[in-house]
Amino acid sequence: MARDLKQRAMAQPQTTGKGGDSLAQKVDAMQAQFAAAMPRGKEAVQLIRDAHTCLRMTPKLAECEHTSVLGALMTCAQLGLRPGVLGQAYLLPMYNGKARRFEAQLIIGYQGLLELIYRSGMVQMVQARRVHEHDEFVLEYGLEGDKLIH
């Protein structure tokens, strides 16, 4: 059992597309395009590594339409988010009933949203507070700090 798990974790997805190349090979071939799309200070090599990790962690992605996976990764590159790392973005295989095939869907996690918010430079601080169902609360903003009355 443990040996089989190790083999599955180390295996590269083997599904090939119409061109005969595997999805992992297509991701590698797109490195220059990812680098051109990424914000300054971000590394395309890191995005490629993250993409390979996503492919290993979610083998069903190899069955997805390759253009949908590459498009989702390009969106990650443009936004400067890392897929599958630190909750910034996730690549999930979704079945498209109309097209009768799997397609990759990019889901931006809350860490990715926070990264984009702070990077915009328009926000200094984000605070989250817990509110339960049927709670009544009043939030007052002030110079000496916010006051939350439950």
Short mmCIF file of N, CA and C in Angstrom, two decimals:
data_model
loop_
_atom_site.label_atom_id
_atom_site.label_comp_id
_atom_site.label_asym_id
_atom_site.label_seq_id
_atom_site.Cartn_x
_atom_site.Cartn_y
_atom_site.Cartn_z
N MET A 1 0.83 -1.20 0.00
CA MET A 1 0.00 0.00 0.00
C MET A 1 0.86 1.25 0.00
N ALA A 2 1.83 1.35 0.92
CA ALA A 2 2.67 2.54 1.01
C ALA A 2 3.53 2.67 -0.25
N ARG A 3 4.02 1.55 -0.76
CA ARG A 3 4.85 1.58 -1.96
C ARG A 3 4.03 2.08 -3.15
N ASP A 4 2.78 1.63 -3.24
CA ASP A 4 1.90 2.05 -4.33
C ASP A 4 1.61 3.55 -4.22
N LEU A 5 1.40 4.04 -3.03
CA LEU A 5 1.13 5.46 -2.83
C LEU A 5 2.32 6.30 -3.26
N LYS A 6 3.53 5.84 -2.93
CA LYS A 6 4.73 6.56 -3.32
C LYS A 6 4.88 6.58 -4.84
N GLN A 7 4.59 5.46 -5.49
CA GLN A 7 4.69 5.39 -6.94
C GLN A 7 3.68 6.32 -7.60
N ARG A 8 2.46 6.36 -7.08
CA ARG A 8 1.44 7.24 -7.65
C ARG A 8 1.81 8.70 -7.46
N ALA A 9 2.39 9.03 -6.32
CA ALA A 9 2.76 10.43 -6.05
C ALA A 9 3.90 10.88 -6.95
N MET A 10 4.81 9.98 -7.28
CA MET A 10 5.97 10.34 -8.09
C MET A 10 5.68 10.27 -9.59
N ALA A 11 4.60 9.62 -9.99
CA ALA A 11 4.31 9.42 -11.41
C ALA A 11 3.85 10.72 -12.06
N GLN A 12 4.28 10.96 -13.28
CA GLN A 12 3.82 12.09 -14.07
C GLN A 12 2.53 11.68 -14.77
N PRO A 13 1.58 12.59 -14.93
CA PRO A 13 0.38 12.25 -15.69
C PRO A 13 0.76 11.88 -17.13
N GLN A 14 0.16 10.82 -17.65
CA GLN A 14 0.57 10.30 -18.94
C GLN A 14 -0.42 10.61 -20.06
N THR A 15 -1.52 11.29 -19.75
CA THR A 15 -2.50 11.57 -20.78
C THR A 15 -1.91 12.52 -21.80
N THR A 16 -2.08 12.19 -23.07
CA THR A 16 -1.54 13.05 -24.13
C THR A 16 -2.67 13.72 -24.87
N GLY A 17 -2.37 14.88 -25.41
CA GLY A 17 -3.36 15.63 -26.17
C GLY A 17 -3.32 15.27 -27.64
N LYS A 18 -3.92 16.15 -28.46
CA LYS A 18 -3.99 15.90 -29.89
C LYS A 18 -2.61 15.95 -30.53
N GLY A 19 -1.72 16.82 -30.00
CA GLY A 19 -0.39 16.96 -30.57
C GLY A 19 0.55 15.85 -30.17
N GLY A 20 0.13 14.98 -29.26
CA GLY A 20 0.98 13.88 -28.83
C GLY A 20 1.81 14.23 -27.60
N ASP A 21 1.93 15.50 -27.26
CA ASP A 21 2.69 15.90 -26.09
C ASP A 21 1.83 15.74 -24.84
N SER A 22 2.47 15.38 -23.74
CA SER A 22 1.74 15.31 -22.49
C SER A 22 1.50 16.72 -21.99
N LEU A 23 0.58 16.86 -21.07
CA LEU A 23 0.26 18.17 -20.52
C LEU A 23 1.48 18.78 -19.83
N ALA A 24 2.25 17.96 -19.12
CA ALA A 24 3.44 18.46 -18.44
C ALA A 24 4.44 19.03 -19.44
N GLN A 25 4.58 18.39 -20.60
CA GLN A 25 5.49 18.89 -21.64
C GLN A 25 4.99 20.20 -22.22
N LYS A 26 3.66 20.32 -22.37
CA LYS A 26 3.10 21.56 -22.89
C LYS A 26 3.30 22.71 -21.90
N VAL A 27 3.19 22.41 -20.60
CA VAL A 27 3.42 23.43 -19.58
C VAL A 27 4.87 23.89 -19.65
N ASP A 28 5.80 22.95 -19.79
CA ASP A 28 7.22 23.30 -19.91
C ASP A 28 7.46 24.18 -21.14
N ALA A 29 6.81 23.87 -22.24
CA ALA A 29 7.01 24.61 -23.49
C ALA A 29 6.47 26.03 -23.40
N MET A 30 5.56 26.29 -22.48
CA MET A 30 4.95 27.62 -22.34
C MET A 30 5.74 28.54 -21.41
N GLN A 31 6.91 28.14 -20.96
CA GLN A 31 7.66 28.92 -19.97
C GLN A 31 7.92 30.35 -20.44
N ALA A 32 8.29 30.53 -21.69
CA ALA A 32 8.58 31.88 -22.19
C ALA A 32 7.32 32.76 -22.18
N GLN A 33 6.17 32.18 -22.53
CA GLN A 33 4.92 32.95 -22.51
C GLN A 33 4.52 33.31 -21.09
N PHE A 34 4.72 32.37 -20.15
CA PHE A 34 4.42 32.67 -18.75
C PHE A 34 5.31 33.79 -18.24
N ALA A 35 6.60 33.73 -18.59
CA ALA A 35 7.55 34.75 -18.13
C ALA A 35 7.17 36.12 -18.66
N ALA A 36 6.71 36.18 -19.91
CA ALA A 36 6.32 37.47 -20.49
C ALA A 36 5.07 38.03 -19.83
N ALA A 37 4.19 37.16 -19.35
CA ALA A 37 2.93 37.61 -18.77
C ALA A 37 3.02 37.94 -17.29
N MET A 38 4.06 37.47 -16.62
CA MET A 38 4.14 37.62 -15.16
C MET A 38 4.58 39.03 -14.76
N PRO A 39 4.11 39.48 -13.57
CA PRO A 39 4.55 40.77 -13.06
C PRO A 39 6.04 40.74 -12.74
N ARG A 40 6.64 41.91 -12.66
CA ARG A 40 8.07 41.99 -12.32
C ARG A 40 8.32 41.36 -10.96
N GLY A 41 9.46 40.69 -10.87
CA GLY A 41 9.84 40.07 -9.60
C GLY A 41 9.32 38.66 -9.42
N LYS A 42 8.49 38.19 -10.31
CA LYS A 42 7.95 36.83 -10.23
C LYS A 42 8.70 35.94 -11.21
N GLU A 43 8.86 34.69 -10.83
CA GLU A 43 9.63 33.74 -11.64
C GLU A 43 8.70 32.75 -12.35
N ALA A 44 8.88 32.61 -13.65
CA ALA A 44 8.09 31.64 -14.43
C ALA A 44 8.49 30.22 -14.05
N VAL A 45 9.76 30.02 -13.67
CA VAL A 45 10.22 28.69 -13.29
C VAL A 45 9.42 28.19 -12.08
N GLN A 46 9.16 29.10 -11.14
CA GLN A 46 8.38 28.72 -9.95
C GLN A 46 6.95 28.35 -10.33
N LEU A 47 6.37 29.09 -11.27
CA LEU A 47 5.02 28.77 -11.74
C LEU A 47 5.00 27.39 -12.39
N ILE A 48 6.02 27.07 -13.17
CA ILE A 48 6.11 25.75 -13.83
C ILE A 48 6.18 24.65 -12.76
N ARG A 49 7.03 24.88 -11.73
CA ARG A 49 7.13 23.88 -10.65
C ARG A 49 5.80 23.70 -9.94
N ASP A 50 5.12 24.81 -9.68
CA ASP A 50 3.81 24.74 -9.02
C ASP A 50 2.81 24.01 -9.89
N ALA A 51 2.87 24.23 -11.20
CA ALA A 51 1.96 23.55 -12.12
C ALA A 51 2.21 22.04 -12.12
N HIS A 52 3.48 21.64 -12.11
CA HIS A 52 3.79 20.21 -12.06
C HIS A 52 3.31 19.60 -10.74
N THR A 53 3.42 20.35 -9.67
CA THR A 53 2.91 19.86 -8.38
C THR A 53 1.39 19.68 -8.44
N CYS A 54 0.70 20.64 -9.04
CA CYS A 54 -0.76 20.52 -9.19
C CYS A 54 -1.12 19.29 -10.02
N LEU A 55 -0.36 19.04 -11.09
CA LEU A 55 -0.64 17.88 -11.93
C LEU A 55 -0.41 16.57 -11.18
N ARG A 56 0.59 16.55 -10.31
CA ARG A 56 0.83 15.33 -9.52
C ARG A 56 -0.22 15.16 -8.42
N MET A 57 -0.61 16.25 -7.81
CA MET A 57 -1.57 16.18 -6.69
C MET A 57 -2.99 15.92 -7.19
N THR A 58 -3.31 16.37 -8.39
CA THR A 58 -4.64 16.18 -8.97
C THR A 58 -4.50 15.53 -10.33
N PRO A 59 -4.35 14.21 -10.38
CA PRO A 59 -4.13 13.52 -11.66
C PRO A 59 -5.26 13.72 -12.67
N LYS A 60 -6.45 14.04 -12.20
CA LYS A 60 -7.59 14.25 -13.10
C LYS A 60 -7.36 15.46 -14.02
N LEU A 61 -6.45 16.37 -13.63
CA LEU A 61 -6.14 17.52 -14.49
C LEU A 61 -5.55 17.08 -15.83
N ALA A 62 -4.87 15.95 -15.84
CA ALA A 62 -4.27 15.45 -17.08
C ALA A 62 -5.34 15.03 -18.08
N GLU A 63 -6.54 14.74 -17.60
CA GLU A 63 -7.65 14.35 -18.47
C GLU A 63 -8.42 15.56 -18.98
N CYS A 64 -8.12 16.73 -18.44
CA CYS A 64 -8.82 17.95 -18.84
C CYS A 64 -8.36 18.41 -20.22
N GLU A 65 -9.18 19.20 -20.86
CA GLU A 65 -8.80 19.84 -22.10
C GLU A 65 -7.54 20.66 -21.82
N HIS A 66 -6.47 20.38 -22.55
CA HIS A 66 -5.18 20.99 -22.26
C HIS A 66 -5.21 22.51 -22.35
N THR A 67 -6.00 23.04 -23.29
CA THR A 67 -6.06 24.49 -23.42
C THR A 67 -6.68 25.15 -22.19
N SER A 68 -7.60 24.46 -21.52
CA SER A 68 -8.21 25.03 -20.32
C SER A 68 -7.19 25.07 -19.17
N VAL A 69 -6.36 24.05 -19.06
CA VAL A 69 -5.32 24.04 -18.02
C VAL A 69 -4.29 25.12 -18.30
N LEU A 70 -3.84 25.21 -19.55
CA LEU A 70 -2.85 26.21 -19.91
C LEU A 70 -3.40 27.62 -19.77
N GLY A 71 -4.68 27.80 -20.07
CA GLY A 71 -5.32 29.11 -19.90
C GLY A 71 -5.41 29.50 -18.43
N ALA A 72 -5.74 28.55 -17.58
CA ALA A 72 -5.80 28.82 -16.14
C ALA A 72 -4.42 29.18 -15.60
N LEU A 73 -3.41 28.47 -16.07
CA LEU A 73 -2.04 28.78 -15.64
C LEU A 73 -1.59 30.15 -16.16
N MET A 74 -2.03 30.52 -17.36
CA MET A 74 -1.69 31.84 -17.89
C MET A 74 -2.36 32.94 -17.05
N THR A 75 -3.57 32.70 -16.61
CA THR A 75 -4.23 33.66 -15.73
C THR A 75 -3.47 33.79 -14.42
N CYS A 76 -3.01 32.67 -13.88
CA CYS A 76 -2.18 32.72 -12.67
C CYS A 76 -0.91 33.53 -12.92
N ALA A 77 -0.31 33.35 -14.09
CA ALA A 77 0.91 34.08 -14.42
C ALA A 77 0.62 35.58 -14.50
N GLN A 78 -0.46 35.95 -15.15
CA GLN A 78 -0.81 37.36 -15.30
C GLN A 78 -1.10 38.01 -13.95
N LEU A 79 -1.72 37.27 -13.05
CA LEU A 79 -2.05 37.82 -11.73
C LEU A 79 -0.90 37.69 -10.75
N GLY A 80 0.10 36.89 -11.09
CA GLY A 80 1.23 36.69 -10.20
C GLY A 80 0.89 35.81 -9.01
N LEU A 81 -0.05 34.88 -9.19
CA LEU A 81 -0.46 33.98 -8.12
C LEU A 81 0.12 32.59 -8.36
N ARG A 82 0.36 31.89 -7.27
CA ARG A 82 0.93 30.54 -7.35
C ARG A 82 -0.19 29.51 -7.18
N PRO A 83 -0.42 28.68 -8.20
CA PRO A 83 -1.48 27.67 -8.09
C PRO A 83 -1.10 26.55 -7.12
N GLY A 84 -2.03 26.21 -6.26
CA GLY A 84 -1.83 25.08 -5.35
C GLY A 84 -0.90 25.36 -4.19
N VAL A 85 -0.43 26.60 -4.02
CA VAL A 85 0.52 26.92 -2.96
C VAL A 85 -0.08 28.00 -2.06
N LEU A 86 -0.05 27.77 -0.78
CA LEU A 86 -0.46 28.77 0.21
C LEU A 86 -1.90 29.24 0.04
N GLY A 87 -2.71 28.51 -0.66
CA GLY A 87 -4.11 28.89 -0.81
C GLY A 87 -4.33 30.07 -1.73
N GLN A 88 -3.36 30.39 -2.59
CA GLN A 88 -3.55 31.53 -3.48
C GLN A 88 -4.48 31.21 -4.65
N ALA A 89 -4.30 30.06 -5.28
CA ALA A 89 -5.14 29.68 -6.41
C ALA A 89 -5.18 28.16 -6.51
N TYR A 90 -6.26 27.66 -7.06
CA TYR A 90 -6.44 26.21 -7.21
C TYR A 90 -6.88 25.90 -8.63
N LEU A 91 -6.34 24.83 -9.20
CA LEU A 91 -6.79 24.32 -10.49
C LEU A 91 -7.63 23.09 -10.22
N LEU A 92 -8.90 23.15 -10.59
CA LEU A 92 -9.80 22.04 -10.31
C LEU A 92 -10.40 21.50 -11.60
N PRO A 93 -10.43 20.19 -11.77
CA PRO A 93 -11.07 19.61 -12.95
C PRO A 93 -12.59 19.62 -12.77
N MET A 94 -13.28 20.16 -13.75
CA MET A 94 -14.74 20.21 -13.73
C MET A 94 -15.26 19.58 -15.02
N TYR A 95 -16.35 18.85 -14.91
CA TYR A 95 -16.91 18.22 -16.10
C TYR A 95 -17.86 19.19 -16.78
N ASN A 96 -17.63 19.42 -18.07
CA ASN A 96 -18.49 20.27 -18.88
C ASN A 96 -19.46 19.35 -19.61
N GLY A 97 -20.72 19.36 -19.19
CA GLY A 97 -21.71 18.46 -19.76
C GLY A 97 -22.02 18.74 -21.21
N LYS A 98 -22.00 20.02 -21.60
CA LYS A 98 -22.28 20.37 -22.99
C LYS A 98 -21.19 19.85 -23.92
N ALA A 99 -19.96 20.07 -23.54
CA ALA A 99 -18.83 19.64 -24.38
C ALA A 99 -18.47 18.17 -24.13
N ARG A 100 -19.02 17.60 -23.06
CA ARG A 100 -18.75 16.21 -22.67
C ARG A 100 -17.27 15.94 -22.48
N ARG A 101 -16.64 16.81 -21.70
CA ARG A 101 -15.22 16.65 -21.40
C ARG A 101 -14.90 17.37 -20.10
N PHE A 102 -13.75 17.07 -19.56
CA PHE A 102 -13.28 17.76 -18.36
C PHE A 102 -12.52 19.01 -18.78
N GLU A 103 -12.71 20.08 -18.02
CA GLU A 103 -11.99 21.32 -18.23
C GLU A 103 -11.48 21.81 -16.89
N ALA A 104 -10.35 22.49 -16.91
CA ALA A 104 -9.77 23.01 -15.68
C ALA A 104 -10.43 24.34 -15.34
N GLN A 105 -10.75 24.49 -14.08
CA GLN A 105 -11.36 25.72 -13.58
C GLN A 105 -10.39 26.35 -12.59
N LEU A 106 -10.09 27.63 -12.76
CA LEU A 106 -9.22 28.35 -11.83
C LEU A 106 -10.07 28.95 -10.72
N ILE A 107 -9.73 28.60 -9.50
CA ILE A 107 -10.40 29.16 -8.33
C ILE A 107 -9.36 29.95 -7.55
N ILE A 108 -9.61 31.23 -7.36
CA ILE A 108 -8.69 32.06 -6.59
C ILE A 108 -9.09 31.97 -5.13
N GLY A 109 -8.15 31.55 -4.28
CA GLY A 109 -8.41 31.39 -2.85
C GLY A 109 -8.34 32.73 -2.13
N TYR A 110 -8.71 32.73 -0.86
CA TYR A 110 -8.74 33.98 -0.12
C TYR A 110 -7.34 34.56 0.06
N GLN A 111 -6.32 33.70 0.13
CA GLN A 111 -4.95 34.21 0.23
C GLN A 111 -4.55 34.93 -1.06
N GLY A 112 -5.00 34.42 -2.18
CA GLY A 112 -4.74 35.08 -3.46
C GLY A 112 -5.46 36.41 -3.56
N LEU A 113 -6.70 36.45 -3.08
CA LEU A 113 -7.43 37.72 -3.08
C LEU A 113 -6.74 38.74 -2.20
N LEU A 114 -6.28 38.31 -1.03
CA LEU A 114 -5.56 39.24 -0.15
C LEU A 114 -4.27 39.73 -0.80
N GLU A 115 -3.57 38.83 -1.47
CA GLU A 115 -2.34 39.22 -2.18
C GLU A 115 -2.63 40.29 -3.21
N LEU A 116 -3.70 40.12 -3.98
CA LEU A 116 -4.06 41.11 -5.00
C LEU A 116 -4.51 42.42 -4.38
N ILE A 117 -5.22 42.34 -3.28
CA ILE A 117 -5.68 43.55 -2.59
C ILE A 117 -4.50 44.36 -2.09
N TYR A 118 -3.59 43.72 -1.39
CA TYR A 118 -2.44 44.44 -0.84
C TYR A 118 -1.52 44.95 -1.95
N ARG A 119 -1.37 44.18 -3.00
CA ARG A 119 -0.50 44.58 -4.10
C ARG A 119 -1.03 45.80 -4.84
N SER A 120 -2.35 46.00 -4.80
CA SER A 120 -2.93 47.16 -5.49
C SER A 120 -2.45 48.48 -4.90
N GLY A 121 -2.07 48.47 -3.62
CA GLY A 121 -1.62 49.69 -2.98
C GLY A 121 -2.75 50.61 -2.53
N MET A 122 -3.98 50.21 -2.77
CA MET A 122 -5.13 51.03 -2.41
C MET A 122 -5.69 50.68 -1.04
N VAL A 123 -5.17 49.62 -0.43
CA VAL A 123 -5.67 49.16 0.86
C VAL A 123 -4.50 49.06 1.83
N GLN A 124 -4.68 49.58 3.02
CA GLN A 124 -3.63 49.48 4.03
C GLN A 124 -3.80 48.28 4.94
N MET A 125 -5.07 47.93 5.23
CA MET A 125 -5.31 46.85 6.18
C MET A 125 -6.64 46.17 5.88
N VAL A 126 -6.65 44.87 6.05
CA VAL A 126 -7.87 44.08 5.91
C VAL A 126 -8.11 43.39 7.24
N GLN A 127 -9.32 43.52 7.76
CA GLN A 127 -9.67 42.85 9.01
C GLN A 127 -10.87 41.95 8.78
N ALA A 128 -10.85 40.81 9.41
CA ALA A 128 -11.97 39.87 9.33
C ALA A 128 -12.49 39.62 10.73
N ARG A 129 -13.78 39.62 10.84
CA ARG A 129 -14.40 39.34 12.14
C ARG A 129 -15.46 38.27 11.94
N ARG A 130 -15.67 37.50 12.98
CA ARG A 130 -16.62 36.40 12.91
C ARG A 130 -18.02 36.91 13.29
N VAL A 131 -18.98 36.56 12.46
CA VAL A 131 -20.38 36.88 12.73
C VAL A 131 -21.17 35.60 12.53
N HIS A 132 -21.95 35.24 13.51
CA HIS A 132 -22.75 34.03 13.44
C HIS A 132 -24.18 34.36 13.00
N GLU A 133 -24.86 33.32 12.59
CA GLU A 133 -26.24 33.48 12.20
C GLU A 133 -27.05 34.00 13.38
N HIS A 134 -27.96 34.92 13.11
CA HIS A 134 -28.85 35.55 14.10
C HIS A 134 -28.11 36.48 15.06
N ASP A 135 -26.85 36.80 14.81
CA ASP A 135 -26.14 37.78 15.63
C ASP A 135 -26.62 39.18 15.25
N GLU A 136 -26.73 40.02 16.25
CA GLU A 136 -26.98 41.43 16.01
C GLU A 136 -25.72 42.16 16.40
N PHE A 137 -25.23 43.01 15.52
CA PHE A 137 -23.99 43.70 15.83
C PHE A 137 -23.99 45.09 15.20
N VAL A 138 -23.19 45.95 15.78
CA VAL A 138 -23.00 47.30 15.27
C VAL A 138 -21.50 47.53 15.18
N LEU A 139 -21.05 48.03 14.06
CA LEU A 139 -19.63 48.30 13.88
C LEU A 139 -19.47 49.80 13.69
N GLU A 140 -18.68 50.41 14.56
CA GLU A 140 -18.42 51.84 14.48
C GLU A 140 -16.95 52.05 14.14
N TYR A 141 -16.70 52.77 13.06
CA TYR A 141 -15.34 53.11 12.69
C TYR A 141 -14.96 54.41 13.38
N GLY A 142 -13.75 54.47 13.89
CA GLY A 142 -13.31 55.70 14.55
C GLY A 142 -11.82 55.88 14.47
N LEU A 143 -11.38 57.03 14.95
CA LEU A 143 -9.96 57.35 14.91
C LEU A 143 -9.16 56.55 15.92
N GLU A 144 -9.76 56.18 17.02
CA GLU A 144 -9.05 55.45 18.07
C GLU A 144 -9.19 53.95 17.92
N GLY A 145 -9.71 53.52 16.86
CA GLY A 145 -9.90 52.08 16.64
C GLY A 145 -11.37 51.77 16.40
N ASP A 146 -11.61 50.64 15.81
CA ASP A 146 -12.98 50.23 15.55
C ASP A 146 -13.61 49.68 16.82
N LYS A 147 -14.90 49.87 16.93
CA LYS A 147 -15.63 49.37 18.10
C LYS A 147 -16.72 48.43 17.61
N LEU A 148 -16.65 47.19 18.05
CA LEU A 148 -17.63 46.18 17.66
C LEU A 148 -18.51 45.87 18.86
N ILE A 149 -19.78 46.10 18.72
CA ILE A 149 -20.74 45.85 19.80
C ILE A 149 -21.60 44.67 19.39
N HIS A 150 -21.54 43.61 20.19
CA HIS A 150 -22.36 42.43 19.94
C HIS A 150 -23.58 42.50 20.80
#
